[in-house]
Amino acid sequence: MSSTVLNHRIRLGSRPHGEPTADDYLHDAVEVSSPAAGQVLLRTHYISLDPYVRGRMSSAKSYAAPMEVGDVIEGGTVSEVVESAADGFAPGDMVLSYGGWQEYSLESADGLRRLDPSVAPVTTALGVLGMPGFTAYAGLLAIGRPQPGETVAVAAATGPVGSAVGQIARIHGAKAVGIAGGERKVGQLREYGFDEALDHRAPDLPGRLAQATPDGIDVYFENVGGAVWDAVLPQLNTYARVPVCGLVSGYNSTSLPEDPDRSGQLMGTVLSKSLTLRGFIQLEFVSSMFEDFLRDMSGWVASGQVQHTEDITEGLDRAPEAFAGMLRGQNFGKALVKVS
């Protein structure tokens, strides 16, 4: 760039023990560099906050390599091209990128998806028309396979994944049962058109879930685990399908639960009811389903069949507190940070 510009960024300062705290982050600023051939310099407008990032902060083995201490915190971003050394991109273009928690990023043009603000708000590329929406679409349709008249249940149901799961289930003729935390979120599920909406913080979730699903549950889209899973398991019908997307209730855990080992009960139920439990990462379905997703979901959003909500925090420096709040379920809709 022609004049010195500083890039403010947030890096991993140490691996969190339990919930990430302010001491686990490093805030600094470095000079912005010009792009090399094939690269673009991007200015971040919005950062996506997603539960999977908590796993990347840990050194535990997973489906992707962890962040290293000192790395910029990972995250999808909606960014604007500031300077381009790549064919097909010019200053002012808006793109979906993966710059992480920083004001600017240098990225290869090969990994960018161009966004058209006239078609949909650019923030939807981080939510309902992006990775969370695709996660819901692929997991539900490829693994859950809901049929007309069946019952689909989903926890964290007002989040960007869960809300899409329930609404897609209803489009496919299934009954949608959403489980969320707090009356405000339960009210939002009703606005989304869920057939049943339950507050997992209220007493006797197992009893209330049984009343809400008198014909049992045919598909349970797992986002949470813990006490919600304990309530769902007895309600699963024979041949029920369980796409396992996430287990956010345990992401900040530092040890195994002290409860009795009930793995035998779980496996006995899997056997006796012929259940299908299938963990998945949305990337495995991109090549076969992403084009269909963009076509279908864009149409459903435009027609109002799928609604969505965004929870936007202003300012890069507030990303750590917003991230911690999201892991506690304090966000109301898709969690984003507005940087500029």
Tab-separated table of C-alpha atoms in Angstrom:
chain	number	residue	atom	x	y	z
A	1	MET	CA	0.000	0.000	0.000
A	2	SER	CA	1.152	3.570	-0.676
A	3	SER	CA	1.046	4.662	2.974
A	4	THR	CA	1.508	2.818	6.232
A	5	VAL	CA	-1.669	1.115	7.456
A	6	LEU	CA	-1.792	-0.958	10.626
A	7	ASN	CA	-3.618	-4.263	10.844
A	8	HIS	CA	-5.123	-4.789	14.293
A	9	ARG	CA	-5.531	-8.478	15.047
A	10	ILE	CA	-6.370	-10.952	17.833
A	11	ARG	CA	-4.138	-14.003	18.225
A	12	LEU	CA	-4.139	-17.112	20.383
A	13	GLY	CA	-2.042	-16.268	23.411
A	14	SER	CA	-2.406	-19.581	25.237
A	15	ARG	CA	-4.537	-22.696	25.048
A	16	PRO	CA	-7.671	-22.171	27.169
A	17	HIS	CA	-8.398	-24.362	30.161
A	18	GLY	CA	-12.172	-24.386	30.210
A	19	GLU	CA	-13.909	-21.269	28.941
A	20	PRO	CA	-11.536	-18.937	27.071
A	21	THR	CA	-10.616	-15.828	29.076
A	22	ALA	CA	-9.031	-12.496	28.179
A	23	ASP	CA	-5.624	-13.916	29.152
A	24	ASP	CA	-5.857	-16.468	26.339
A	25	TYR	CA	-5.753	-13.758	23.661
A	26	LEU	CA	-3.061	-11.422	22.348
A	27	HIS	CA	-4.028	-8.083	20.778
A	28	ASP	CA	-1.456	-6.460	18.499
A	29	ALA	CA	-1.004	-4.478	15.297
A	30	VAL	CA	1.342	-5.004	12.354
A	31	GLU	CA	1.951	-3.090	9.143
A	32	VAL	CA	-0.208	-4.121	6.198
A	33	SER	CA	1.683	-5.502	3.181
A	34	SER	CA	0.777	-5.393	-0.495
A	35	PRO	CA	-0.401	-8.599	-2.198
A	36	ALA	CA	1.924	-10.859	-4.164
A	37	ALA	CA	0.936	-12.300	-7.549
A	38	GLY	CA	-2.339	-14.207	-7.243
A	39	GLN	CA	-3.207	-12.586	-3.921
A	40	VAL	CA	-5.621	-9.893	-2.803
A	41	LEU	CA	-5.474	-7.589	0.201
A	42	LEU	CA	-8.793	-7.641	2.039
A	43	ARG	CA	-10.350	-5.368	4.640
A	44	THR	CA	-12.587	-7.287	7.034
A	45	HIS	CA	-16.177	-6.122	7.438
A	46	TYR	CA	-17.699	-9.036	9.388
A	47	ILE	CA	-16.285	-12.019	11.277
A	48	SER	CA	-18.234	-15.210	11.860
A	49	LEU	CA	-18.190	-16.659	15.394
A	50	ASP	CA	-18.614	-20.437	15.301
A	51	PRO	CA	-18.386	-23.141	17.989
A	52	TYR	CA	-15.834	-25.213	16.039
A	53	VAL	CA	-13.209	-22.526	16.687
A	54	ARG	CA	-13.141	-23.544	20.372
A	55	GLY	CA	-11.905	-26.967	19.278
A	56	ARG	CA	-9.173	-25.376	17.158
A	57	MET	CA	-7.861	-23.609	20.257
A	58	SER	CA	-7.125	-26.989	21.835
A	59	SER	CA	-4.211	-29.234	20.925
A	60	ALA	CA	-6.476	-32.303	20.957
A	61	LYS	CA	-6.499	-34.374	17.778
A	62	SER	CA	-9.485	-33.611	15.577
A	63	TYR	CA	-10.571	-33.580	11.945
A	64	ALA	CA	-8.449	-30.457	11.325
A	65	ALA	CA	-5.126	-29.223	12.660
A	66	PRO	CA	-5.341	-27.007	15.748
A	67	MET	CA	-4.291	-23.399	15.792
A	68	GLU	CA	-0.814	-22.817	17.127
A	69	VAL	CA	-0.179	-20.379	19.950
A	70	GLY	CA	0.507	-17.054	18.236
A	71	ASP	CA	-1.814	-17.686	15.276
A	72	VAL	CA	-4.556	-15.229	14.371
A	73	ILE	CA	-7.840	-16.701	15.643
A	74	GLU	CA	-9.592	-18.522	12.820
A	75	GLY	CA	-12.915	-17.481	11.393
A	76	GLY	CA	-14.871	-16.951	8.211
A	77	THR	CA	-15.101	-13.335	7.112
A	78	VAL	CA	-16.960	-11.070	4.737
A	79	SER	CA	-14.306	-8.751	3.349
A	80	GLU	CA	-13.741	-6.025	0.775
A	81	VAL	CA	-10.933	-6.104	-1.781
A	82	VAL	CA	-8.573	-3.191	-1.077
A	83	GLU	CA	-5.759	-4.085	-3.471
A	84	SER	CA	-5.585	-6.897	-6.026
A	85	ALA	CA	-2.740	-8.723	-7.739
A	86	ALA	CA	-5.100	-11.410	-9.064
A	87	ASP	CA	-7.141	-11.579	-12.250
A	88	GLY	CA	-10.878	-11.223	-11.741
A	89	PHE	CA	-10.789	-9.196	-8.514
A	90	ALA	CA	-10.798	-5.429	-8.190
A	91	PRO	CA	-10.928	-2.964	-5.314
A	92	GLY	CA	-14.440	-2.699	-3.925
A	93	ASP	CA	-15.397	-6.330	-4.608
A	94	MET	CA	-17.039	-8.073	-1.655
A	95	VAL	CA	-15.952	-11.645	-0.958
A	96	LEU	CA	-16.390	-14.528	1.454
A	97	SER	CA	-12.961	-15.252	2.888
A	98	TYR	CA	-11.249	-16.791	5.913
A	99	GLY	CA	-9.151	-13.938	7.238
A	100	GLY	CA	-9.942	-14.597	10.889
A	101	TRP	CA	-9.940	-12.100	13.752
A	102	GLN	CA	-8.124	-9.169	12.160
A	103	GLU	CA	-8.842	-5.968	10.243
A	104	TYR	CA	-6.924	-6.923	7.091
A	105	SER	CA	-5.791	-10.180	5.500
A	106	LEU	CA	-3.707	-11.272	2.536
A	107	GLU	CA	-5.343	-14.214	0.830
A	108	SER	CA	-5.030	-16.267	-2.332
A	109	ALA	CA	-7.734	-15.384	-4.818
A	110	ASP	CA	-8.333	-19.094	-5.430
A	111	GLY	CA	-10.065	-19.503	-2.066
A	112	LEU	CA	-12.480	-16.579	-2.348
A	113	ARG	CA	-16.208	-16.558	-3.161
A	114	ARG	CA	-17.487	-13.361	-4.731
A	115	LEU	CA	-20.605	-11.877	-3.113
A	116	ASP	CA	-23.315	-9.790	-4.767
A	117	PRO	CA	-24.906	-7.408	-2.232
A	118	SER	CA	-27.829	-6.835	-4.604
A	119	VAL	CA	-28.847	-10.499	-4.357
A	120	ALA	CA	-28.660	-10.935	-0.560
A	121	PRO	CA	-27.118	-9.082	2.388
A	122	VAL	CA	-23.434	-9.981	2.507
A	123	THR	CA	-23.740	-11.202	6.113
A	124	THR	CA	-25.882	-14.127	4.938
A	125	ALA	CA	-22.733	-15.655	3.405
A	126	LEU	CA	-21.597	-16.328	6.982
A	127	GLY	CA	-24.966	-17.693	8.087
A	128	VAL	CA	-28.058	-18.936	6.317
A	129	LEU	CA	-26.421	-18.857	2.840
A	130	GLY	CA	-23.026	-19.973	4.098
A	131	MET	CA	-21.369	-22.701	6.139
A	132	PRO	CA	-24.024	-22.887	8.931
A	133	GLY	CA	-26.911	-23.050	6.478
A	134	PHE	CA	-25.105	-25.653	4.393
A	135	THR	CA	-24.336	-27.693	7.503
A	136	ALA	CA	-28.059	-27.829	8.275
A	137	TYR	CA	-29.001	-28.632	4.663
A	138	ALA	CA	-26.424	-31.367	4.105
A	139	GLY	CA	-26.691	-33.025	7.510
A	140	LEU	CA	-30.473	-33.096	7.526
A	141	LEU	CA	-31.053	-34.158	3.925
A	142	ALA	CA	-28.096	-36.515	3.389
A	143	ILE	CA	-28.135	-38.197	6.816
A	144	GLY	CA	-31.469	-37.382	8.481
A	145	ARG	CA	-33.522	-37.943	5.303
A	146	PRO	CA	-36.817	-36.622	6.775
A	147	GLN	CA	-39.994	-37.980	5.232
A	148	PRO	CA	-43.447	-36.356	5.147
A	149	GLY	CA	-45.246	-36.961	8.437
A	150	GLU	CA	-42.089	-37.777	10.408
A	151	THR	CA	-40.906	-35.837	13.462
A	152	VAL	CA	-37.595	-33.963	13.378
A	153	ALA	CA	-36.135	-32.562	16.608
A	154	VAL	CA	-33.185	-30.204	16.914
A	155	ALA	CA	-31.444	-28.514	19.841
A	156	ALA	CA	-29.779	-25.080	19.792
A	157	ALA	CA	-32.734	-24.466	17.548
A	158	THR	CA	-32.499	-20.680	17.250
A	159	GLY	CA	-28.864	-20.839	16.179
A	160	PRO	CA	-27.944	-20.567	12.495
A	161	VAL	CA	-27.765	-24.337	12.045
A	162	GLY	CA	-30.684	-25.404	14.228
A	163	SER	CA	-33.123	-22.806	12.915
A	164	ALA	CA	-32.408	-23.866	9.341
A	165	VAL	CA	-32.801	-27.561	10.232
A	166	GLY	CA	-36.306	-27.072	11.595
A	167	GLN	CA	-37.482	-24.917	8.731
A	168	ILE	CA	-36.050	-27.242	6.065
A	169	ALA	CA	-37.734	-30.171	7.834
A	170	ARG	CA	-41.108	-28.432	7.564
A	171	ILE	CA	-40.502	-27.679	3.864
A	172	HIS	CA	-40.062	-31.441	3.427
A	173	GLY	CA	-43.359	-32.159	5.173
A	174	ALA	CA	-42.013	-33.181	8.585
A	175	LYS	CA	-43.019	-31.961	12.042
A	176	ALA	CA	-40.344	-29.683	13.532
A	177	VAL	CA	-39.599	-29.719	17.267
A	178	GLY	CA	-37.107	-27.118	18.463
A	179	ILE	CA	-35.280	-27.049	21.797
A	180	ALA	CA	-33.662	-23.803	22.920
A	181	GLY	CA	-32.673	-21.935	26.082
A	182	GLY	CA	-35.085	-19.298	27.411
A	183	GLU	CA	-38.562	-18.025	26.641
A	184	ARG	CA	-37.336	-15.416	24.186
A	185	LYS	CA	-35.761	-18.101	22.032
A	186	VAL	CA	-38.831	-20.314	22.349
A	187	GLY	CA	-40.910	-17.410	21.055
A	188	GLN	CA	-38.558	-17.016	18.104
A	189	LEU	CA	-39.009	-20.677	17.198
A	190	ARG	CA	-42.755	-20.161	17.049
A	191	GLU	CA	-42.212	-17.206	14.708
A	192	TYR	CA	-40.067	-19.465	12.529
A	193	GLY	CA	-43.015	-21.862	12.264
A	194	PHE	CA	-41.731	-24.742	14.415
A	195	ASP	CA	-44.588	-27.049	15.397
A	196	GLU	CA	-43.295	-27.404	18.966
A	197	ALA	CA	-40.836	-25.231	20.906
A	198	LEU	CA	-39.338	-26.261	24.253
A	199	ASP	CA	-37.187	-24.408	26.778
A	200	HIS	CA	-34.455	-26.751	27.988
A	201	ARG	CA	-33.949	-24.544	31.059
A	202	ALA	CA	-37.484	-25.163	32.343
A	203	PRO	CA	-38.168	-28.145	34.646
A	204	ASP	CA	-38.775	-31.688	33.381
A	205	LEU	CA	-37.513	-31.474	29.809
A	206	PRO	CA	-37.912	-35.264	29.342
A	207	GLY	CA	-41.583	-35.113	30.300
A	208	ARG	CA	-42.352	-32.073	28.188
A	209	LEU	CA	-40.485	-33.543	25.216
A	210	ALA	CA	-42.479	-36.770	25.515
A	211	GLN	CA	-45.721	-34.756	25.444
A	212	ALA	CA	-44.544	-32.769	22.414
A	213	THR	CA	-43.562	-35.918	20.478
A	214	PRO	CA	-46.359	-38.446	21.136
A	215	ASP	CA	-45.358	-40.360	17.993
A	216	GLY	CA	-41.675	-40.348	18.931
A	217	ILE	CA	-38.747	-38.756	17.097
A	218	ASP	CA	-37.588	-39.992	13.694
A	219	VAL	CA	-34.686	-37.582	13.149
A	220	TYR	CA	-32.696	-35.828	15.858
A	221	PHE	CA	-30.139	-33.289	14.633
A	222	GLU	CA	-27.541	-33.214	17.410
A	223	ASN	CA	-25.891	-29.877	18.161
A	224	VAL	CA	-25.636	-29.947	21.948
A	225	GLY	CA	-25.313	-33.284	23.759
A	226	GLY	CA	-25.557	-33.419	27.546
A	227	ALA	CA	-28.950	-33.224	29.247
A	228	VAL	CA	-30.785	-32.529	25.986
A	229	TRP	CA	-29.472	-35.760	24.473
A	230	ASP	CA	-30.497	-37.625	27.627
A	231	ALA	CA	-34.063	-36.361	27.145
A	232	VAL	CA	-34.147	-37.178	23.435
A	233	LEU	CA	-32.740	-40.718	23.512
A	234	PRO	CA	-35.835	-42.453	25.006
A	235	GLN	CA	-38.058	-40.727	22.416
A	236	LEU	CA	-36.165	-41.989	19.371
A	237	ASN	CA	-38.187	-44.333	17.190
A	238	THR	CA	-36.941	-47.549	15.645
A	239	TYR	CA	-34.723	-46.701	12.665
A	240	ALA	CA	-34.322	-43.080	13.815
A	241	ARG	CA	-31.446	-41.161	12.254
A	242	VAL	CA	-29.164	-38.885	14.272
A	243	PRO	CA	-26.856	-36.544	12.324
A	244	VAL	CA	-24.222	-35.515	14.891
A	245	CYS	CA	-23.108	-31.987	14.031
A	246	GLY	CA	-21.798	-30.699	17.362
A	247	LEU	CA	-21.696	-31.190	21.124
A	248	VAL	CA	-21.433	-27.609	22.325
A	249	SER	CA	-22.426	-28.423	25.912
A	250	GLY	CA	-18.989	-30.009	26.404
A	251	TYR	CA	-16.676	-27.748	24.407
A	252	ASN	CA	-15.319	-25.988	27.495
A	253	SER	CA	-15.106	-29.146	29.616
A	254	THR	CA	-11.760	-29.948	31.195
A	255	SER	CA	-12.508	-33.480	32.402
A	256	LEU	CA	-14.884	-36.374	31.863
A	257	PRO	CA	-18.301	-36.082	33.570
A	258	GLU	CA	-18.616	-37.620	37.021
A	259	ASP	CA	-21.983	-39.214	36.203
A	260	PRO	CA	-22.239	-43.013	35.974
A	261	ASP	CA	-21.007	-44.537	32.729
A	262	ARG	CA	-24.121	-45.014	30.595
A	263	SER	CA	-22.396	-46.046	27.400
A	264	GLY	CA	-23.864	-49.524	27.785
A	265	GLN	CA	-27.386	-48.103	27.910
A	266	LEU	CA	-26.672	-45.972	24.844
A	267	MET	CA	-25.301	-48.848	22.805
A	268	GLY	CA	-28.160	-51.074	23.930
A	269	THR	CA	-30.652	-48.509	22.615
A	270	VAL	CA	-28.720	-48.124	19.362
A	271	LEU	CA	-28.933	-51.902	18.931
A	272	SER	CA	-32.532	-52.486	20.022
A	273	LYS	CA	-33.945	-49.575	17.988
A	274	SER	CA	-31.619	-49.966	14.984
A	275	LEU	CA	-30.547	-46.347	15.288
A	276	THR	CA	-28.203	-44.583	12.888
A	277	LEU	CA	-25.786	-42.168	14.593
A	278	ARG	CA	-23.610	-40.463	11.987
A	279	GLY	CA	-21.087	-37.777	12.771
A	280	PHE	CA	-20.281	-35.454	9.901
A	281	ILE	CA	-18.261	-32.439	8.833
A	282	GLN	CA	-19.986	-30.290	6.230
A	283	LEU	CA	-16.890	-30.243	3.981
A	284	GLU	CA	-17.497	-33.856	2.958
A	285	PHE	CA	-20.700	-32.824	1.172
A	286	VAL	CA	-19.517	-29.642	-0.562
A	287	SER	CA	-18.682	-31.196	-3.936
A	288	SER	CA	-21.972	-33.073	-4.209
A	289	MET	CA	-24.489	-30.718	-2.573
A	290	PHE	CA	-23.300	-27.110	-2.362
A	291	GLU	CA	-24.717	-25.940	-5.699
A	292	ASP	CA	-28.093	-27.471	-4.840
A	293	PHE	CA	-27.922	-25.800	-1.434
A	294	LEU	CA	-27.295	-22.344	-2.880
A	295	ARG	CA	-30.166	-22.759	-5.329
A	296	ASP	CA	-32.632	-24.147	-2.796
A	297	MET	CA	-31.749	-22.014	0.206
A	298	SER	CA	-31.582	-18.788	-1.803
A	299	GLY	CA	-35.081	-19.509	-3.053
A	300	TRP	CA	-36.408	-20.397	0.403
A	301	VAL	CA	-34.945	-17.253	1.952
A	302	ALA	CA	-36.317	-15.073	-0.851
A	303	SER	CA	-39.795	-16.605	-0.496
A	304	GLY	CA	-39.793	-16.360	3.304
A	305	GLN	CA	-39.949	-20.128	3.808
A	306	VAL	CA	-36.666	-19.910	5.726
A	307	GLN	CA	-36.181	-17.018	8.131
A	308	HIS	CA	-33.006	-16.118	9.967
A	309	THR	CA	-31.732	-13.823	12.709
A	310	GLU	CA	-28.329	-12.217	13.224
A	311	ASP	CA	-26.667	-11.192	16.492
A	312	ILE	CA	-24.035	-8.583	15.613
A	313	THR	CA	-21.406	-7.310	18.057
A	314	GLU	CA	-19.674	-4.031	17.135
A	315	GLY	CA	-15.881	-3.874	17.263
A	316	LEU	CA	-13.011	-6.318	16.772
A	317	ASP	CA	-11.879	-5.943	20.392
A	318	ARG	CA	-15.206	-7.375	21.578
A	319	ALA	CA	-14.816	-10.604	19.614
A	320	PRO	CA	-13.491	-12.616	22.613
A	321	GLU	CA	-16.432	-11.719	24.876
A	322	ALA	CA	-18.937	-12.334	22.077
A	323	PHE	CA	-17.303	-15.709	21.361
A	324	ALA	CA	-17.525	-16.740	25.021
A	325	GLY	CA	-21.156	-15.647	25.123
A	326	MET	CA	-21.949	-17.687	22.025
A	327	LEU	CA	-20.488	-20.817	23.621
A	328	ARG	CA	-22.757	-20.164	26.620
A	329	GLY	CA	-25.782	-19.802	24.351
A	330	GLN	CA	-26.199	-16.072	24.949
A	331	ASN	CA	-26.356	-15.167	21.261
A	332	PHE	CA	-29.724	-14.716	19.582
A	333	GLY	CA	-29.255	-15.964	16.038
A	334	LYS	CA	-26.095	-16.090	13.954
A	335	ALA	CA	-23.205	-14.558	15.949
A	336	LEU	CA	-21.170	-12.005	13.999
A	337	VAL	CA	-18.661	-9.283	14.785
A	338	LYS	CA	-18.802	-6.078	12.736
A	339	VAL	CA	-15.260	-4.857	12.247
A	340	SER	CA	-15.710	-1.973	9.787
